[in-house]
mmCIF file of C-alpha atoms in Angstrom:
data_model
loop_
_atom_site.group_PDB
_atom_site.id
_atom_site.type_symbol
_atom_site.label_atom_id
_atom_site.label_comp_id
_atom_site.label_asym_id
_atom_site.label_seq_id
_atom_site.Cartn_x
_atom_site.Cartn_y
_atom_site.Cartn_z
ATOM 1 C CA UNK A 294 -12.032 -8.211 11.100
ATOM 2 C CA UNK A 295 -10.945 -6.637 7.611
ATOM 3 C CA UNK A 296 -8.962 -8.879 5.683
ATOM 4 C CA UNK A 297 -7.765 -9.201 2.134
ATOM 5 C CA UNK A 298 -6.793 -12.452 0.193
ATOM 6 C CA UNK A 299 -4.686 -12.927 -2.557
ATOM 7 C CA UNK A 300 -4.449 -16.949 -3.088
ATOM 8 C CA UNK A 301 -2.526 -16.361 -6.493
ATOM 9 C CA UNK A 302 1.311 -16.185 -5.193
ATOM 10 C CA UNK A 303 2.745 -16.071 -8.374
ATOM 11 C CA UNK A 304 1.367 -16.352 -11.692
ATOM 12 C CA UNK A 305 3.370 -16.524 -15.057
ATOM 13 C CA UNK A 306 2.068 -16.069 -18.546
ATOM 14 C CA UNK A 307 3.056 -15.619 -22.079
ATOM 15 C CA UNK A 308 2.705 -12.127 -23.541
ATOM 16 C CA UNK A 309 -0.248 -11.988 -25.500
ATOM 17 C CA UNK A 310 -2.161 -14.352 -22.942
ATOM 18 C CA UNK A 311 -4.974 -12.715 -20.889
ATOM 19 C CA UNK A 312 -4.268 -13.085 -16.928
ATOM 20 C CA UNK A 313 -6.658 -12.372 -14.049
ATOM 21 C CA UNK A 314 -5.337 -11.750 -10.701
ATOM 22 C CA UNK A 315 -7.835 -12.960 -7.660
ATOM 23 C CA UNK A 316 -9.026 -10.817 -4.415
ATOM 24 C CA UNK A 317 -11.121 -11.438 -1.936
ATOM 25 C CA UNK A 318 -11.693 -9.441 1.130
ATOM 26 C CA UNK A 319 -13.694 -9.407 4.109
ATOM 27 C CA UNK A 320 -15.161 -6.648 5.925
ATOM 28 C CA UNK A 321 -18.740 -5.920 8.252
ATOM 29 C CA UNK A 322 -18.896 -2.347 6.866
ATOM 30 C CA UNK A 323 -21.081 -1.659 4.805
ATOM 31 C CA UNK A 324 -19.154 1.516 3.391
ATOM 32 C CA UNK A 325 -15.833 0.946 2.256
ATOM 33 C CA UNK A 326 -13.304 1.182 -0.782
ATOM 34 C CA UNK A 327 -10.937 -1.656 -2.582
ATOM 35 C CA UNK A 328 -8.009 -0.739 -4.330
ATOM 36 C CA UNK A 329 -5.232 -2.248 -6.628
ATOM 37 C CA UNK A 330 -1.327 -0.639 -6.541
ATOM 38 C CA UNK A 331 1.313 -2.127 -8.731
ATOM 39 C CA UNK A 332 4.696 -2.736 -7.891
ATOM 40 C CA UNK A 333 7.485 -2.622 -10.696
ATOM 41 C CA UNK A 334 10.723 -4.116 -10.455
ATOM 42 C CA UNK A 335 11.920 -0.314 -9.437
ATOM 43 C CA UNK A 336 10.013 -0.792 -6.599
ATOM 44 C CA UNK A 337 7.584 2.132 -6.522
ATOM 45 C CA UNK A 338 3.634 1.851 -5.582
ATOM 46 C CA UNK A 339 1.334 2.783 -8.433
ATOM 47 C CA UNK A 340 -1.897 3.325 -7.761
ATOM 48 C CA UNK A 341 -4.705 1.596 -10.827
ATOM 49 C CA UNK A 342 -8.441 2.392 -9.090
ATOM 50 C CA UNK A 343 -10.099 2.667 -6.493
ATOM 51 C CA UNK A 344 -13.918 1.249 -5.994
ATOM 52 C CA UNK A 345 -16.895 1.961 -3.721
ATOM 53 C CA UNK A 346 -18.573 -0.136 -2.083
ATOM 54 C CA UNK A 347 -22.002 1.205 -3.499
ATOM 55 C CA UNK A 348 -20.517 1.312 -7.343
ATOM 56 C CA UNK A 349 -20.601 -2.421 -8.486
ATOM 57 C CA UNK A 350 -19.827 -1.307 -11.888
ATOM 58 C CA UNK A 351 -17.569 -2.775 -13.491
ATOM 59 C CA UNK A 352 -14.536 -0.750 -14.884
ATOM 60 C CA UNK A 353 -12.317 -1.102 -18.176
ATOM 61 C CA UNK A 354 -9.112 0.883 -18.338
ATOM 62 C CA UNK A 355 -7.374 0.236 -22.110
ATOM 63 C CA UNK A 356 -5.963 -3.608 -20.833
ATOM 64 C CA UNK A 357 -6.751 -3.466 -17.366
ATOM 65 C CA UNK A 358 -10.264 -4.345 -16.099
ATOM 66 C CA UNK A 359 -11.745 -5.177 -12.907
ATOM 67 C CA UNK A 360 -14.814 -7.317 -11.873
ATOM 68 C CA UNK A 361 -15.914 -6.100 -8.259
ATOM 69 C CA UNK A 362 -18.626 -8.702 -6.997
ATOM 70 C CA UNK A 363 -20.125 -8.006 -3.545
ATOM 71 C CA UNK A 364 -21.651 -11.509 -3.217
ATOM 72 C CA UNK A 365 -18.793 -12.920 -3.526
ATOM 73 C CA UNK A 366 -16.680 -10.314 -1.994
ATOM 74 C CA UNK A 367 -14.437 -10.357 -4.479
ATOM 75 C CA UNK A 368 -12.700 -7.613 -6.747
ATOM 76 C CA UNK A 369 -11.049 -9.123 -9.453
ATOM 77 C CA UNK A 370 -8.437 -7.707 -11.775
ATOM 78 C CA UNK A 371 -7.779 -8.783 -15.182
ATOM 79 C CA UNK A 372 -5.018 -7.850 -17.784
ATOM 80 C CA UNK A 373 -5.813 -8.326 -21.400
ATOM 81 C CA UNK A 374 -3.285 -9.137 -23.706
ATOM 82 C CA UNK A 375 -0.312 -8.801 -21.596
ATOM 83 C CA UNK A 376 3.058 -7.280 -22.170
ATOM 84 C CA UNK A 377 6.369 -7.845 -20.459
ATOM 85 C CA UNK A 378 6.133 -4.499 -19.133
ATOM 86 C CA UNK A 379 2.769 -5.697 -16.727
ATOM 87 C CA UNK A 380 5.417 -7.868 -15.040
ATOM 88 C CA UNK A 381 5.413 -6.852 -11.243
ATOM 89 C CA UNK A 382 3.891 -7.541 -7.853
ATOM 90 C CA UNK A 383 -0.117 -6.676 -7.888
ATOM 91 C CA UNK A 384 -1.582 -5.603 -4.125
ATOM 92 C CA UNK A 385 -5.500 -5.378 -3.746
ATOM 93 C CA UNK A 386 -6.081 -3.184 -0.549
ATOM 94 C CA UNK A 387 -9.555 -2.451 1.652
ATOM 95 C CA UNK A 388 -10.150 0.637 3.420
ATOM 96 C CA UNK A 389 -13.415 1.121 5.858
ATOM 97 C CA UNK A 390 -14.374 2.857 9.019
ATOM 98 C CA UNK A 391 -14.348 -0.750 11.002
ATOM 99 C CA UNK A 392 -10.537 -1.132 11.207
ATOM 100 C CA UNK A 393 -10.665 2.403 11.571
ATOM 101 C CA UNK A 394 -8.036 4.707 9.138
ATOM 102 C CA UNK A 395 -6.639 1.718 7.853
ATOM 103 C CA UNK A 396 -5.313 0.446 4.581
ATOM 104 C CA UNK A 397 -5.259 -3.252 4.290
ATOM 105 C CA UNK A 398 -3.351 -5.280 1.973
ATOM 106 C CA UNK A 399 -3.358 -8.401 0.389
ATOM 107 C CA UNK A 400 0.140 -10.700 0.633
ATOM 108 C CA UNK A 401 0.196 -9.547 -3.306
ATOM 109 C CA UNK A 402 0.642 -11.296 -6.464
ATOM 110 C CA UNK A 403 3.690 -11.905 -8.675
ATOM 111 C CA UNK A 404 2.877 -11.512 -12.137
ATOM 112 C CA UNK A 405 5.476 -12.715 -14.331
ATOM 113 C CA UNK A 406 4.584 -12.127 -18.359
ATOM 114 C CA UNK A 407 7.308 -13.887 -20.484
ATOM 115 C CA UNK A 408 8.235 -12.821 -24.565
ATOM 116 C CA UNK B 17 6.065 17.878 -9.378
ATOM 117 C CA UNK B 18 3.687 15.953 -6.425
ATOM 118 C CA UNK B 19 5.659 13.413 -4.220
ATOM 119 C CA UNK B 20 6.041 12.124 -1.341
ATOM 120 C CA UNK B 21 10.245 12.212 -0.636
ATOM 121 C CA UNK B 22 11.576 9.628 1.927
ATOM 122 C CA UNK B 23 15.401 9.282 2.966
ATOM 123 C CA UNK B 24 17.817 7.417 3.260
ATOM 124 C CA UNK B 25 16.398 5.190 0.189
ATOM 125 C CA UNK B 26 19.445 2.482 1.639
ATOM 126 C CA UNK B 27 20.575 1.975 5.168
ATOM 127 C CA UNK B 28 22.910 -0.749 6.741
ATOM 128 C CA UNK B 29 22.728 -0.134 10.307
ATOM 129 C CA UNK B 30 23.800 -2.383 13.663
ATOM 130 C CA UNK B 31 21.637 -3.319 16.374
ATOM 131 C CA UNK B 32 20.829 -0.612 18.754
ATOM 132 C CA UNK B 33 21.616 2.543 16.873
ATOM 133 C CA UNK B 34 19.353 4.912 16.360
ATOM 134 C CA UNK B 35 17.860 6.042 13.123
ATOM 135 C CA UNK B 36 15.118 7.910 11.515
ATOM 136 C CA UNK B 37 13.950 7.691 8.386
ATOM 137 C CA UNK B 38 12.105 10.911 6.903
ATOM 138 C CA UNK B 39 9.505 11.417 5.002
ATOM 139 C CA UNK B 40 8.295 14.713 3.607
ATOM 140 C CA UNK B 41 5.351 15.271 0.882
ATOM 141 C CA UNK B 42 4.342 18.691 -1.098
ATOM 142 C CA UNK B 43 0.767 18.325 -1.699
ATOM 143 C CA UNK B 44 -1.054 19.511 1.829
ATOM 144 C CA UNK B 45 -2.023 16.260 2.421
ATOM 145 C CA UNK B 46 -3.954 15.756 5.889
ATOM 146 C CA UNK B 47 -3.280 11.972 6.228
ATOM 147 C CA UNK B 48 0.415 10.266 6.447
ATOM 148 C CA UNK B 49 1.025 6.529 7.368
ATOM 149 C CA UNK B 50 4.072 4.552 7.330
ATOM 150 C CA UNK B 51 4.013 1.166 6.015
ATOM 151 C CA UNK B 52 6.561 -1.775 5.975
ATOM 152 C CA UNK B 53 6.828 -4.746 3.128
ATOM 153 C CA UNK B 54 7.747 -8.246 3.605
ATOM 154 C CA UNK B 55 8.238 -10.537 1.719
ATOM 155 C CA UNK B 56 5.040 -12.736 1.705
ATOM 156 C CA UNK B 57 2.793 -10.420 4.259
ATOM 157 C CA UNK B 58 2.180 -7.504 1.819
ATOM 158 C CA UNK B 59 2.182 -4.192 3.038
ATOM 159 C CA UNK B 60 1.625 -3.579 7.006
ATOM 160 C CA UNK B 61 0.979 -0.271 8.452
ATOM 161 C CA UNK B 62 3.300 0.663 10.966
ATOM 162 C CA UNK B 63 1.834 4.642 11.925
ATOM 163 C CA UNK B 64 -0.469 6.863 10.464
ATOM 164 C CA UNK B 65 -1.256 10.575 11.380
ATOM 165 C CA UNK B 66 -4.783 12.099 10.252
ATOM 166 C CA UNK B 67 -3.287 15.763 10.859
ATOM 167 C CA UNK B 68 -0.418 17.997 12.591
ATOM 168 C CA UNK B 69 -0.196 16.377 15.950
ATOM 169 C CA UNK B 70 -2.061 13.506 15.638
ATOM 170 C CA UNK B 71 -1.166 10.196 15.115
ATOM 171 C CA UNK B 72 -2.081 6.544 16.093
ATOM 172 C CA UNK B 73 -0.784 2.652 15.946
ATOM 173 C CA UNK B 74 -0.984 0.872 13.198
ATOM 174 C CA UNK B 75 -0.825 -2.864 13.369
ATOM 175 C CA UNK B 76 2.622 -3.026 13.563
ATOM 176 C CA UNK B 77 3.854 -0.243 16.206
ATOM 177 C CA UNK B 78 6.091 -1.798 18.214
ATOM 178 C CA UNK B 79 9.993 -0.717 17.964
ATOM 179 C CA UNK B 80 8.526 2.313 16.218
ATOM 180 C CA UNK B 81 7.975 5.953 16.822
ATOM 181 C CA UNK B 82 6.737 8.472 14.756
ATOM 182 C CA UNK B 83 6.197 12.347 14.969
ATOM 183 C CA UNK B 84 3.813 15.250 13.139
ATOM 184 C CA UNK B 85 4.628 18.804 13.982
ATOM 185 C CA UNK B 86 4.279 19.497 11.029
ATOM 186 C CA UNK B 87 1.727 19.223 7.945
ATOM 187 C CA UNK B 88 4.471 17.887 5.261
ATOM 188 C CA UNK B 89 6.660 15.747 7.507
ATOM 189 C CA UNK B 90 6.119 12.283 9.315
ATOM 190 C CA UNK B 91 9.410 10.799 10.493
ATOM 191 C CA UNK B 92 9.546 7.306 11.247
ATOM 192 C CA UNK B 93 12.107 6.742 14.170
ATOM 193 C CA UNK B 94 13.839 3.200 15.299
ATOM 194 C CA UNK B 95 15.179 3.753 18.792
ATOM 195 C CA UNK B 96 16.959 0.808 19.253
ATOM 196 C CA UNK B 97 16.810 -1.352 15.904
ATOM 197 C CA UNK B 98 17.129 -4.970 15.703
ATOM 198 C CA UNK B 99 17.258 -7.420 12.882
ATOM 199 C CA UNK B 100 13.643 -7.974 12.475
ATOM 200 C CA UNK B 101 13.368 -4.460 11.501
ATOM 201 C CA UNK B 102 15.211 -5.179 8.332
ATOM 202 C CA UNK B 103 12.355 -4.910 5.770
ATOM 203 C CA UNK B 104 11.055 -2.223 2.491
ATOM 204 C CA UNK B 105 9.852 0.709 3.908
ATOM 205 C CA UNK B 106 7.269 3.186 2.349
ATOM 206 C CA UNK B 107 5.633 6.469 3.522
ATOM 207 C CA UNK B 108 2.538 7.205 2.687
ATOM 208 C CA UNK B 109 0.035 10.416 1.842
ATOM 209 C CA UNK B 110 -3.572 10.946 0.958
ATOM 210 C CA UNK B 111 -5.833 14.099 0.753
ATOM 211 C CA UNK B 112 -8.628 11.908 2.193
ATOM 212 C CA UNK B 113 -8.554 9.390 5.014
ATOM 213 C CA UNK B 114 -10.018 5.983 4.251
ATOM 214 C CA UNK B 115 -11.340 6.885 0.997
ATOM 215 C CA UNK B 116 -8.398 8.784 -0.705
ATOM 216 C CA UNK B 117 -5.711 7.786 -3.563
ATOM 217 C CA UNK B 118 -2.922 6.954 -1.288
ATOM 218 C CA UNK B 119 0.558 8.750 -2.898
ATOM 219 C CA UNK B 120 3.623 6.493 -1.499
ATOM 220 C CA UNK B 121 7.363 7.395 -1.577
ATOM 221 C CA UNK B 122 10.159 5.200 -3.245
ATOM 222 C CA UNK B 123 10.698 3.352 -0.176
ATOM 223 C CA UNK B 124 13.415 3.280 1.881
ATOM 224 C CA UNK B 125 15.033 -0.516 2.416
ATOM 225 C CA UNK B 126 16.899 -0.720 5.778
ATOM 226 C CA UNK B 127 19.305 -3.740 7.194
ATOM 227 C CA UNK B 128 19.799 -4.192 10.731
ATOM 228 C CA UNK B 129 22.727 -6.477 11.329
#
């Protein structure tokens, strides 16, 4: 079955500190695609990046980074120096052809970044 | 401007009444889905449609029903709503199936009393 675990329920950290944000999915295809959305206080879903499964590279985006690890089946996402404004709820999501057109999502993390 | 519009955004509604929620997006996207958010379960997926006149279960169907005549609009309909349909719901678009950027709307947060 496709699954995707967020442990982390809540996490809160001081602005300035760096904060990583834990996934780890499960899936028997060997083709498939992990994504993070964000979800502000407003309540909209904002898409960060999507990753192949083939493309183990890991990807920097100004603060944001992410750490995608098949052997661990994990696809980490880390803020660096957080603000106040990175305060929302963080989903990692799998797609893949065994749970056919399917998105599925993590519980989520609340990330909490205090002045 | 690319979106994905859904409405009502708020909706108190009683037990048994009808509703539909609508959901409309301008970028000739193939794929629509319907999601619903709980508190503690993430994001479930309610419907999706791959194109005009297609559509299939998601892992939460039940209670649900959902229509795509046509390419922009995916309506999510409660026949007869009950209190555990109170929950955050989102539509969904994506140029791509599995693999695309999924665009959501603002969500639309219904209460069934």
């Amino acid at each position: 079955a496709q699954k995707v675990t967020q442990a982390q329920t809540e996490i809160s950290v001081v602005e300035k500190e760096d904060v990583t944000l834990d996934c780890v999915y499960e899936t028997r295809d060997t083709t498939y695609y992990l994504f993070w959305y964000k979800q502000p206080p407003s309540g909209e879903l904002v898409f960060l990046i999507r990753r192949n499964s083939f493309d183990e590279q890991n990807e920097i985006s100004g603060r944001y980074s992410w750490n995608f690890q098949k052997s661990t089946s994990s696809f980490n996402f880390t803020i660096t120096a957080s603000q106040v404004v990175d305060s929302a709820v963080y989903f990692c999501a799998l797609s893949g052809m065994e749970y056919g057109n399917k998105l599925v999502f993590g519980a989520g993390t609340i990330l909490r970044v205090k002045s | 401007e690319a979106q994905v519009t859904q409405n009502p955004r708020y909706l108190i509604t009683v037990t048994g009444k009808k509703l539909t929620v609508t959901c409309s997006q301008n970028m000739n996207h193939e794929y629509m889905s319907w999601y619903r958010q709980d508190p503690g379960l993430g994001l479930r997926q309610i419907y999706y449609s791959m194109n005009v006149e297609v559509t299939d279960k998601g892992d939460v169907p039940e209670g649900y029903k959902v229509s795509r005549k046509e390419k922009r609009n995916f309506p999510l309909i409660l026949e007869s709503p009950s209190p555990n349909q109170t929950s955050l719901y989102f539509c969904a678009s994506s140029q791509g199936f599995f693999t695309g950027e999924l665009f959501f709307g603002e969500g639309s947060r219904l209460t069934v009393l």
